[in-house]
């Protein structure tokens, strides 16, 4: 009997990638009658962003973890020794975009809440990037509870 593992979805393809995939799929449908090979290839590539995600998986009994990609239920990724999780933390990131055009300069900023996992050996991996703090906290607290580690909220830290 296989021992249970803990698997968490970390990242899914962005909506822009999904829009390009829809365009590829529709283009494949339109081209399939004149160029079947290219049409079917575009249709297959257009489906991938909807059936794939990145994950991190912990085999606590086997002492292994792996990061990888899951496509239609098949997981791909190399297993590594599990040194244990030191802590999980949430960080607030602000990204500023500046656009310069003929009419002037346009500046916009976005705030995201990014979750990270810190291993005991110092390795840090990204778990998520979401726009709502409540959603990020809920997901990270569940993961911290499952792994029995501390969850730190670094969003309230004062910047100098």
mmCIF file with all atom_site columns, C-alpha atoms in Angstrom:
data_model
loop_
_atom_site.group_PDB
_atom_site.id
_atom_site.type_symbol
_atom_site.label_atom_id
_atom_site.label_alt_id
_atom_site.label_comp_id
_atom_site.label_asym_id
_atom_site.label_entity_id
_atom_site.label_seq_id
_atom_site.pdbx_PDB_ins_code
_atom_site.Cartn_x
_atom_site.Cartn_y
_atom_site.Cartn_z
_atom_site.occupancy
_atom_site.B_iso_or_equiv
_atom_site.pdbx_formal_charge
_atom_site.auth_seq_id
_atom_site.auth_comp_id
_atom_site.auth_asym_id
_atom_site.auth_atom_id
_atom_site.pdbx_PDB_model_num
ATOM 1   C CA . UNK A 1 1   ? 0.000   0.000  0.000   1.00 0.00 ? 1   UNK A CA 1
ATOM 2   C CA . UNK A 1 2   ? 1.366   3.404  -0.991  1.00 0.00 ? 2   UNK A CA 1
ATOM 3   C CA . UNK A 1 3   ? 1.818   5.913  1.821   1.00 0.00 ? 3   UNK A CA 1
ATOM 4   C CA . UNK A 1 4   ? -0.228  9.125  1.558   1.00 0.00 ? 4   UNK A CA 1
ATOM 5   C CA . UNK A 1 5   ? 1.462   12.314 0.413   1.00 0.00 ? 5   UNK A CA 1
ATOM 6   C CA . UNK A 1 6   ? 0.575   15.975 0.786   1.00 0.00 ? 6   UNK A CA 1
ATOM 7   C CA . UNK A 1 7   ? 0.242   17.753 -2.583  1.00 0.00 ? 7   UNK A CA 1
ATOM 8   C CA . UNK A 1 8   ? -0.450  21.468 -2.953  1.00 0.00 ? 8   UNK A CA 1
ATOM 9   C CA . UNK A 1 9   ? -1.136  23.405 -6.137  1.00 0.00 ? 9   UNK A CA 1
ATOM 10  C CA . UNK A 1 10  ? 1.220   26.342 -6.212  1.00 0.00 ? 10  UNK A CA 1
ATOM 11  C CA . UNK A 1 11  ? 0.760   28.130 -9.530  1.00 0.00 ? 11  UNK A CA 1
ATOM 12  C CA . UNK A 1 12  ? -1.672  27.927 -12.421 1.00 0.00 ? 12  UNK A CA 1
ATOM 13  C CA . UNK A 1 13  ? -1.186  29.501 -15.862 1.00 0.00 ? 13  UNK A CA 1
ATOM 14  C CA . UNK A 1 14  ? -2.102  33.187 -15.976 1.00 0.00 ? 14  UNK A CA 1
ATOM 15  C CA . UNK A 1 15  ? -5.250  34.408 -17.712 1.00 0.00 ? 15  UNK A CA 1
ATOM 16  C CA . UNK A 1 16  ? -3.213  35.891 -20.587 1.00 0.00 ? 16  UNK A CA 1
ATOM 17  C CA . UNK A 1 17  ? -1.732  32.474 -21.284 1.00 0.00 ? 17  UNK A CA 1
ATOM 18  C CA . UNK A 1 18  ? -5.227  30.971 -21.222 1.00 0.00 ? 18  UNK A CA 1
ATOM 19  C CA . UNK A 1 19  ? -6.481  33.591 -23.700 1.00 0.00 ? 19  UNK A CA 1
ATOM 20  C CA . UNK A 1 20  ? -3.616  32.741 -26.074 1.00 0.00 ? 20  UNK A CA 1
ATOM 21  C CA . UNK A 1 21  ? -4.489  29.056 -25.661 1.00 0.00 ? 21  UNK A CA 1
ATOM 22  C CA . UNK A 1 22  ? -8.110  29.727 -26.619 1.00 0.00 ? 22  UNK A CA 1
ATOM 23  C CA . UNK A 1 23  ? -6.933  31.594 -29.735 1.00 0.00 ? 23  UNK A CA 1
ATOM 24  C CA . UNK A 1 24  ? -4.606  28.697 -30.604 1.00 0.00 ? 24  UNK A CA 1
ATOM 25  C CA . UNK A 1 25  ? -7.403  26.165 -30.168 1.00 0.00 ? 25  UNK A CA 1
ATOM 26  C CA . UNK A 1 26  ? -9.831  28.146 -32.337 1.00 0.00 ? 26  UNK A CA 1
ATOM 27  C CA . UNK A 1 27  ? -7.100  28.678 -34.942 1.00 0.00 ? 27  UNK A CA 1
ATOM 28  C CA . UNK A 1 28  ? -6.421  24.954 -34.920 1.00 0.00 ? 28  UNK A CA 1
ATOM 29  C CA . UNK A 1 29  ? -10.098 24.197 -35.515 1.00 0.00 ? 29  UNK A CA 1
ATOM 30  C CA . UNK A 1 30  ? -10.149 26.605 -38.450 1.00 0.00 ? 30  UNK A CA 1
ATOM 31  C CA . UNK A 1 31  ? -6.916  25.252 -39.991 1.00 0.00 ? 31  UNK A CA 1
ATOM 32  C CA . UNK A 1 32  ? -7.533  21.522 -39.433 1.00 0.00 ? 32  UNK A CA 1
ATOM 33  C CA . UNK A 1 33  ? -9.290  21.022 -42.797 1.00 0.00 ? 33  UNK A CA 1
ATOM 34  C CA . UNK A 1 34  ? -6.451  22.526 -44.879 1.00 0.00 ? 34  UNK A CA 1
ATOM 35  C CA . UNK A 1 35  ? -3.433  21.468 -42.748 1.00 0.00 ? 35  UNK A CA 1
ATOM 36  C CA . UNK A 1 36  ? -4.477  18.619 -40.422 1.00 0.00 ? 36  UNK A CA 1
ATOM 37  C CA . UNK A 1 37  ? -1.139  18.158 -38.662 1.00 0.00 ? 37  UNK A CA 1
ATOM 38  C CA . UNK A 1 38  ? -0.754  21.850 -37.782 1.00 0.00 ? 38  UNK A CA 1
ATOM 39  C CA . UNK A 1 39  ? -4.439  22.145 -36.867 1.00 0.00 ? 39  UNK A CA 1
ATOM 40  C CA . UNK A 1 40  ? -4.344  19.199 -34.450 1.00 0.00 ? 40  UNK A CA 1
ATOM 41  C CA . UNK A 1 41  ? -1.054  20.431 -32.956 1.00 0.00 ? 41  UNK A CA 1
ATOM 42  C CA . UNK A 1 42  ? -2.581  23.859 -32.253 1.00 0.00 ? 42  UNK A CA 1
ATOM 43  C CA . UNK A 1 43  ? -5.690  22.253 -30.761 1.00 0.00 ? 43  UNK A CA 1
ATOM 44  C CA . UNK A 1 44  ? -3.628  20.072 -28.419 1.00 0.00 ? 44  UNK A CA 1
ATOM 45  C CA . UNK A 1 45  ? -1.382  22.972 -27.368 1.00 0.00 ? 45  UNK A CA 1
ATOM 46  C CA . UNK A 1 46  ? -4.492  25.094 -26.779 1.00 0.00 ? 46  UNK A CA 1
ATOM 47  C CA . UNK A 1 47  ? -5.790  22.608 -24.214 1.00 0.00 ? 47  UNK A CA 1
ATOM 48  C CA . UNK A 1 48  ? -2.631  22.383 -22.060 1.00 0.00 ? 48  UNK A CA 1
ATOM 49  C CA . UNK A 1 49  ? -3.039  25.573 -19.954 1.00 0.00 ? 49  UNK A CA 1
ATOM 50  C CA . UNK A 1 50  ? -6.464  24.362 -18.803 1.00 0.00 ? 50  UNK A CA 1
ATOM 51  C CA . UNK A 1 51  ? -5.275  20.936 -17.615 1.00 0.00 ? 51  UNK A CA 1
ATOM 52  C CA . UNK A 1 52  ? -1.934  21.803 -15.991 1.00 0.00 ? 52  UNK A CA 1
ATOM 53  C CA . UNK A 1 53  ? -0.615  23.374 -12.808 1.00 0.00 ? 53  UNK A CA 1
ATOM 54  C CA . UNK A 1 54  ? 2.585   23.559 -10.768 1.00 0.00 ? 54  UNK A CA 1
ATOM 55  C CA . UNK A 1 55  ? 2.696   21.713 -7.453  1.00 0.00 ? 55  UNK A CA 1
ATOM 56  C CA . UNK A 1 56  ? 4.810   20.859 -4.441  1.00 0.00 ? 56  UNK A CA 1
ATOM 57  C CA . UNK A 1 57  ? 4.411   17.426 -2.880  1.00 0.00 ? 57  UNK A CA 1
ATOM 58  C CA . UNK A 1 58  ? 5.662   16.071 0.437   1.00 0.00 ? 58  UNK A CA 1
ATOM 59  C CA . UNK A 1 59  ? 6.160   12.381 1.161   1.00 0.00 ? 59  UNK A CA 1
ATOM 60  C CA . UNK A 1 60  ? 6.653   12.647 4.907   1.00 0.00 ? 60  UNK A CA 1
ATOM 61  C CA . UNK A 1 61  ? 7.082   8.908  5.436   1.00 0.00 ? 61  UNK A CA 1
ATOM 62  C CA . UNK A 1 62  ? 9.575   8.477  2.607   1.00 0.00 ? 62  UNK A CA 1
ATOM 63  C CA . UNK A 1 63  ? 11.512  11.628 3.507   1.00 0.00 ? 63  UNK A CA 1
ATOM 64  C CA . UNK A 1 64  ? 11.135  13.136 0.025   1.00 0.00 ? 64  UNK A CA 1
ATOM 65  C CA . UNK A 1 65  ? 9.565   16.192 -1.570  1.00 0.00 ? 65  UNK A CA 1
ATOM 66  C CA . UNK A 1 66  ? 9.238   17.290 -5.160  1.00 0.00 ? 66  UNK A CA 1
ATOM 67  C CA . UNK A 1 67  ? 8.283   20.334 -7.140  1.00 0.00 ? 67  UNK A CA 1
ATOM 68  C CA . UNK A 1 68  ? 6.927   19.890 -10.613 1.00 0.00 ? 68  UNK A CA 1
ATOM 69  C CA . UNK A 1 69  ? 4.151   20.185 -13.143 1.00 0.00 ? 69  UNK A CA 1
ATOM 70  C CA . UNK A 1 70  ? 0.974   18.134 -13.231 1.00 0.00 ? 70  UNK A CA 1
ATOM 71  C CA . UNK A 1 71  ? -0.624  17.686 -16.650 1.00 0.00 ? 71  UNK A CA 1
ATOM 72  C CA . UNK A 1 72  ? -3.974  15.879 -16.741 1.00 0.00 ? 72  UNK A CA 1
ATOM 73  C CA . UNK A 1 73  ? -3.235  14.025 -13.504 1.00 0.00 ? 73  UNK A CA 1
ATOM 74  C CA . UNK A 1 74  ? 0.296   12.934 -14.455 1.00 0.00 ? 74  UNK A CA 1
ATOM 75  C CA . UNK A 1 75  ? 2.959   14.503 -12.235 1.00 0.00 ? 75  UNK A CA 1
ATOM 76  C CA . UNK A 1 76  ? 6.413   15.366 -13.537 1.00 0.00 ? 76  UNK A CA 1
ATOM 77  C CA . UNK A 1 77  ? 9.215   16.426 -11.223 1.00 0.00 ? 77  UNK A CA 1
ATOM 78  C CA . UNK A 1 78  ? 12.331  15.095 -9.562  1.00 0.00 ? 78  UNK A CA 1
ATOM 79  C CA . UNK A 1 79  ? 12.100  13.913 -5.953  1.00 0.00 ? 79  UNK A CA 1
ATOM 80  C CA . UNK A 1 80  ? 14.629  15.408 -3.531  1.00 0.00 ? 80  UNK A CA 1
ATOM 81  C CA . UNK A 1 81  ? 15.475  14.605 0.094   1.00 0.00 ? 81  UNK A CA 1
ATOM 82  C CA . UNK A 1 82  ? 13.129  16.381 2.486   1.00 0.00 ? 82  UNK A CA 1
ATOM 83  C CA . UNK A 1 83  ? 15.147  18.360 5.063   1.00 0.00 ? 83  UNK A CA 1
ATOM 84  C CA . UNK A 1 84  ? 11.915  19.489 6.841   1.00 0.00 ? 84  UNK A CA 1
ATOM 85  C CA . UNK A 1 85  ? 10.159  22.823 6.600   1.00 0.00 ? 85  UNK A CA 1
ATOM 86  C CA . UNK A 1 86  ? 11.511  25.593 8.805   1.00 0.00 ? 86  UNK A CA 1
ATOM 87  C CA . UNK A 1 87  ? 8.521   27.936 8.373   1.00 0.00 ? 87  UNK A CA 1
ATOM 88  C CA . UNK A 1 88  ? 5.990   29.279 5.869   1.00 0.00 ? 88  UNK A CA 1
ATOM 89  C CA . UNK A 1 89  ? 5.608   33.004 5.366   1.00 0.00 ? 89  UNK A CA 1
ATOM 90  C CA . UNK A 1 90  ? 3.426   35.539 3.589   1.00 0.00 ? 90  UNK A CA 1
ATOM 91  C CA . UNK A 1 91  ? 4.968   38.643 2.060   1.00 0.00 ? 91  UNK A CA 1
ATOM 92  C CA . UNK A 1 92  ? 3.374   41.729 0.516   1.00 0.00 ? 92  UNK A CA 1
ATOM 93  C CA . UNK A 1 93  ? 4.905   42.780 -2.803  1.00 0.00 ? 93  UNK A CA 1
ATOM 94  C CA . UNK A 1 94  ? 4.198   45.993 -4.655  1.00 0.00 ? 94  UNK A CA 1
ATOM 95  C CA . UNK A 1 95  ? 5.038   46.181 -8.331  1.00 0.00 ? 95  UNK A CA 1
ATOM 96  C CA . UNK A 1 96  ? 5.191   49.526 -10.114 1.00 0.00 ? 96  UNK A CA 1
ATOM 97  C CA . UNK A 1 97  ? 4.867   49.765 -13.893 1.00 0.00 ? 97  UNK A CA 1
ATOM 98  C CA . UNK A 1 98  ? 5.808   52.956 -15.719 1.00 0.00 ? 98  UNK A CA 1
ATOM 99  C CA . UNK A 1 99  ? 4.725   53.552 -19.292 1.00 0.00 ? 99  UNK A CA 1
ATOM 100 C CA . UNK A 1 100 ? 6.115   56.450 -21.276 1.00 0.00 ? 100 UNK A CA 1
ATOM 101 C CA . UNK A 1 101 ? 4.232   57.542 -24.350 1.00 0.00 ? 101 UNK A CA 1
ATOM 102 C CA . UNK A 1 102 ? 3.785   60.619 -26.507 1.00 0.00 ? 102 UNK A CA 1
ATOM 103 C CA . UNK A 1 103 ? 1.040   61.991 -24.240 1.00 0.00 ? 103 UNK A CA 1
ATOM 104 C CA . UNK A 1 104 ? 3.063   61.608 -21.045 1.00 0.00 ? 104 UNK A CA 1
ATOM 105 C CA . UNK A 1 105 ? 4.079   59.119 -18.392 1.00 0.00 ? 105 UNK A CA 1
ATOM 106 C CA . UNK A 1 106 ? 1.610   56.670 -16.909 1.00 0.00 ? 106 UNK A CA 1
ATOM 107 C CA . UNK A 1 107 ? 2.409   54.880 -13.655 1.00 0.00 ? 107 UNK A CA 1
ATOM 108 C CA . UNK A 1 108 ? 0.419   52.051 -12.152 1.00 0.00 ? 108 UNK A CA 1
ATOM 109 C CA . UNK A 1 109 ? 1.091   49.807 -9.193  1.00 0.00 ? 109 UNK A CA 1
ATOM 110 C CA . UNK A 1 110 ? -0.166  46.391 -8.161  1.00 0.00 ? 110 UNK A CA 1
ATOM 111 C CA . UNK A 1 111 ? -0.058  44.718 -4.767  1.00 0.00 ? 111 UNK A CA 1
ATOM 112 C CA . UNK A 1 112 ? 0.214   40.945 -4.519  1.00 0.00 ? 112 UNK A CA 1
ATOM 113 C CA . UNK A 1 113 ? 0.515   38.660 -1.549  1.00 0.00 ? 113 UNK A CA 1
ATOM 114 C CA . UNK A 1 114 ? 3.126   35.986 -2.116  1.00 0.00 ? 114 UNK A CA 1
ATOM 115 C CA . UNK A 1 115 ? 3.493   32.842 -0.030  1.00 0.00 ? 115 UNK A CA 1
ATOM 116 C CA . UNK A 1 116 ? 6.860   31.173 0.430   1.00 0.00 ? 116 UNK A CA 1
ATOM 117 C CA . UNK A 1 117 ? 8.096   27.992 2.056   1.00 0.00 ? 117 UNK A CA 1
ATOM 118 C CA . UNK A 1 118 ? 11.504  27.994 3.786   1.00 0.00 ? 118 UNK A CA 1
ATOM 119 C CA . UNK A 1 119 ? 13.225  24.630 4.183   1.00 0.00 ? 119 UNK A CA 1
ATOM 120 C CA . UNK A 1 120 ? 15.567  23.837 7.068   1.00 0.00 ? 120 UNK A CA 1
ATOM 121 C CA . UNK A 1 121 ? 18.545  23.768 4.673   1.00 0.00 ? 121 UNK A CA 1
ATOM 122 C CA . UNK A 1 122 ? 17.890  27.381 3.581   1.00 0.00 ? 122 UNK A CA 1
ATOM 123 C CA . UNK A 1 123 ? 16.106  26.631 0.279   1.00 0.00 ? 123 UNK A CA 1
ATOM 124 C CA . UNK A 1 124 ? 13.083  28.885 -0.330  1.00 0.00 ? 124 UNK A CA 1
ATOM 125 C CA . UNK A 1 125 ? 10.341  28.193 -2.866  1.00 0.00 ? 125 UNK A CA 1
ATOM 126 C CA . UNK A 1 126 ? 7.361   30.239 -4.012  1.00 0.00 ? 126 UNK A CA 1
ATOM 127 C CA . UNK A 1 127 ? 3.977   28.745 -3.191  1.00 0.00 ? 127 UNK A CA 1
ATOM 128 C CA . UNK A 1 128 ? 1.529   31.317 -4.500  1.00 0.00 ? 128 UNK A CA 1
ATOM 129 C CA . UNK A 1 129 ? 0.908   34.845 -5.637  1.00 0.00 ? 129 UNK A CA 1
ATOM 130 C CA . UNK A 1 130 ? -2.629  36.160 -5.126  1.00 0.00 ? 130 UNK A CA 1
ATOM 131 C CA . UNK A 1 131 ? -4.296  39.542 -4.964  1.00 0.00 ? 131 UNK A CA 1
ATOM 132 C CA . UNK A 1 132 ? -6.265  39.021 -1.726  1.00 0.00 ? 132 UNK A CA 1
ATOM 133 C CA . UNK A 1 133 ? -4.541  38.665 1.630   1.00 0.00 ? 133 UNK A CA 1
ATOM 134 C CA . UNK A 1 134 ? -7.395  36.655 3.159   1.00 0.00 ? 134 UNK A CA 1
ATOM 135 C CA . UNK A 1 135 ? -7.205  34.002 0.442   1.00 0.00 ? 135 UNK A CA 1
ATOM 136 C CA . UNK A 1 136 ? -3.423  33.714 0.791   1.00 0.00 ? 136 UNK A CA 1
ATOM 137 C CA . UNK A 1 137 ? -3.611  33.448 4.580   1.00 0.00 ? 137 UNK A CA 1
ATOM 138 C CA . UNK A 1 138 ? -6.265  30.743 4.398   1.00 0.00 ? 138 UNK A CA 1
ATOM 139 C CA . UNK A 1 139 ? -4.228  28.590 2.006   1.00 0.00 ? 139 UNK A CA 1
ATOM 140 C CA . UNK A 1 140 ? -0.943  29.061 3.863   1.00 0.00 ? 140 UNK A CA 1
ATOM 141 C CA . UNK A 1 141 ? -2.491  28.379 7.279   1.00 0.00 ? 141 UNK A CA 1
ATOM 142 C CA . UNK A 1 142 ? -3.927  25.102 5.976   1.00 0.00 ? 142 UNK A CA 1
ATOM 143 C CA . UNK A 1 143 ? -0.521  24.092 4.639   1.00 0.00 ? 143 UNK A CA 1
ATOM 144 C CA . UNK A 1 144 ? 1.226   25.094 7.886   1.00 0.00 ? 144 UNK A CA 1
ATOM 145 C CA . UNK A 1 145 ? -1.305  23.068 9.864   1.00 0.00 ? 145 UNK A CA 1
ATOM 146 C CA . UNK A 1 146 ? -0.789  19.985 7.657   1.00 0.00 ? 146 UNK A CA 1
ATOM 147 C CA . UNK A 1 147 ? 3.012   20.213 7.888   1.00 0.00 ? 147 UNK A CA 1
ATOM 148 C CA . UNK A 1 148 ? 2.923   21.240 11.575  1.00 0.00 ? 148 UNK A CA 1
ATOM 149 C CA . UNK A 1 149 ? 5.145   24.293 11.119  1.00 0.00 ? 149 UNK A CA 1
ATOM 150 C CA . UNK A 1 150 ? 4.982   27.976 11.995  1.00 0.00 ? 150 UNK A CA 1
ATOM 151 C CA . UNK A 1 151 ? 3.231   30.405 9.618   1.00 0.00 ? 151 UNK A CA 1
ATOM 152 C CA . UNK A 1 152 ? 4.600   33.977 9.668   1.00 0.00 ? 152 UNK A CA 1
ATOM 153 C CA . UNK A 1 153 ? 2.718   36.976 8.335   1.00 0.00 ? 153 UNK A CA 1
ATOM 154 C CA . UNK A 1 154 ? 5.328   39.494 7.164   1.00 0.00 ? 154 UNK A CA 1
ATOM 155 C CA . UNK A 1 155 ? 2.803   41.840 5.558   1.00 0.00 ? 155 UNK A CA 1
ATOM 156 C CA . UNK A 1 156 ? 2.577   44.009 8.673   1.00 0.00 ? 156 UNK A CA 1
ATOM 157 C CA . UNK A 1 157 ? 6.345   44.613 8.863   1.00 0.00 ? 157 UNK A CA 1
ATOM 158 C CA . UNK A 1 158 ? 7.313   48.276 8.625   1.00 0.00 ? 158 UNK A CA 1
ATOM 159 C CA . UNK A 1 159 ? 9.603   49.234 5.773   1.00 0.00 ? 159 UNK A CA 1
ATOM 160 C CA . UNK A 1 160 ? 12.331  51.808 6.328   1.00 0.00 ? 160 UNK A CA 1
#
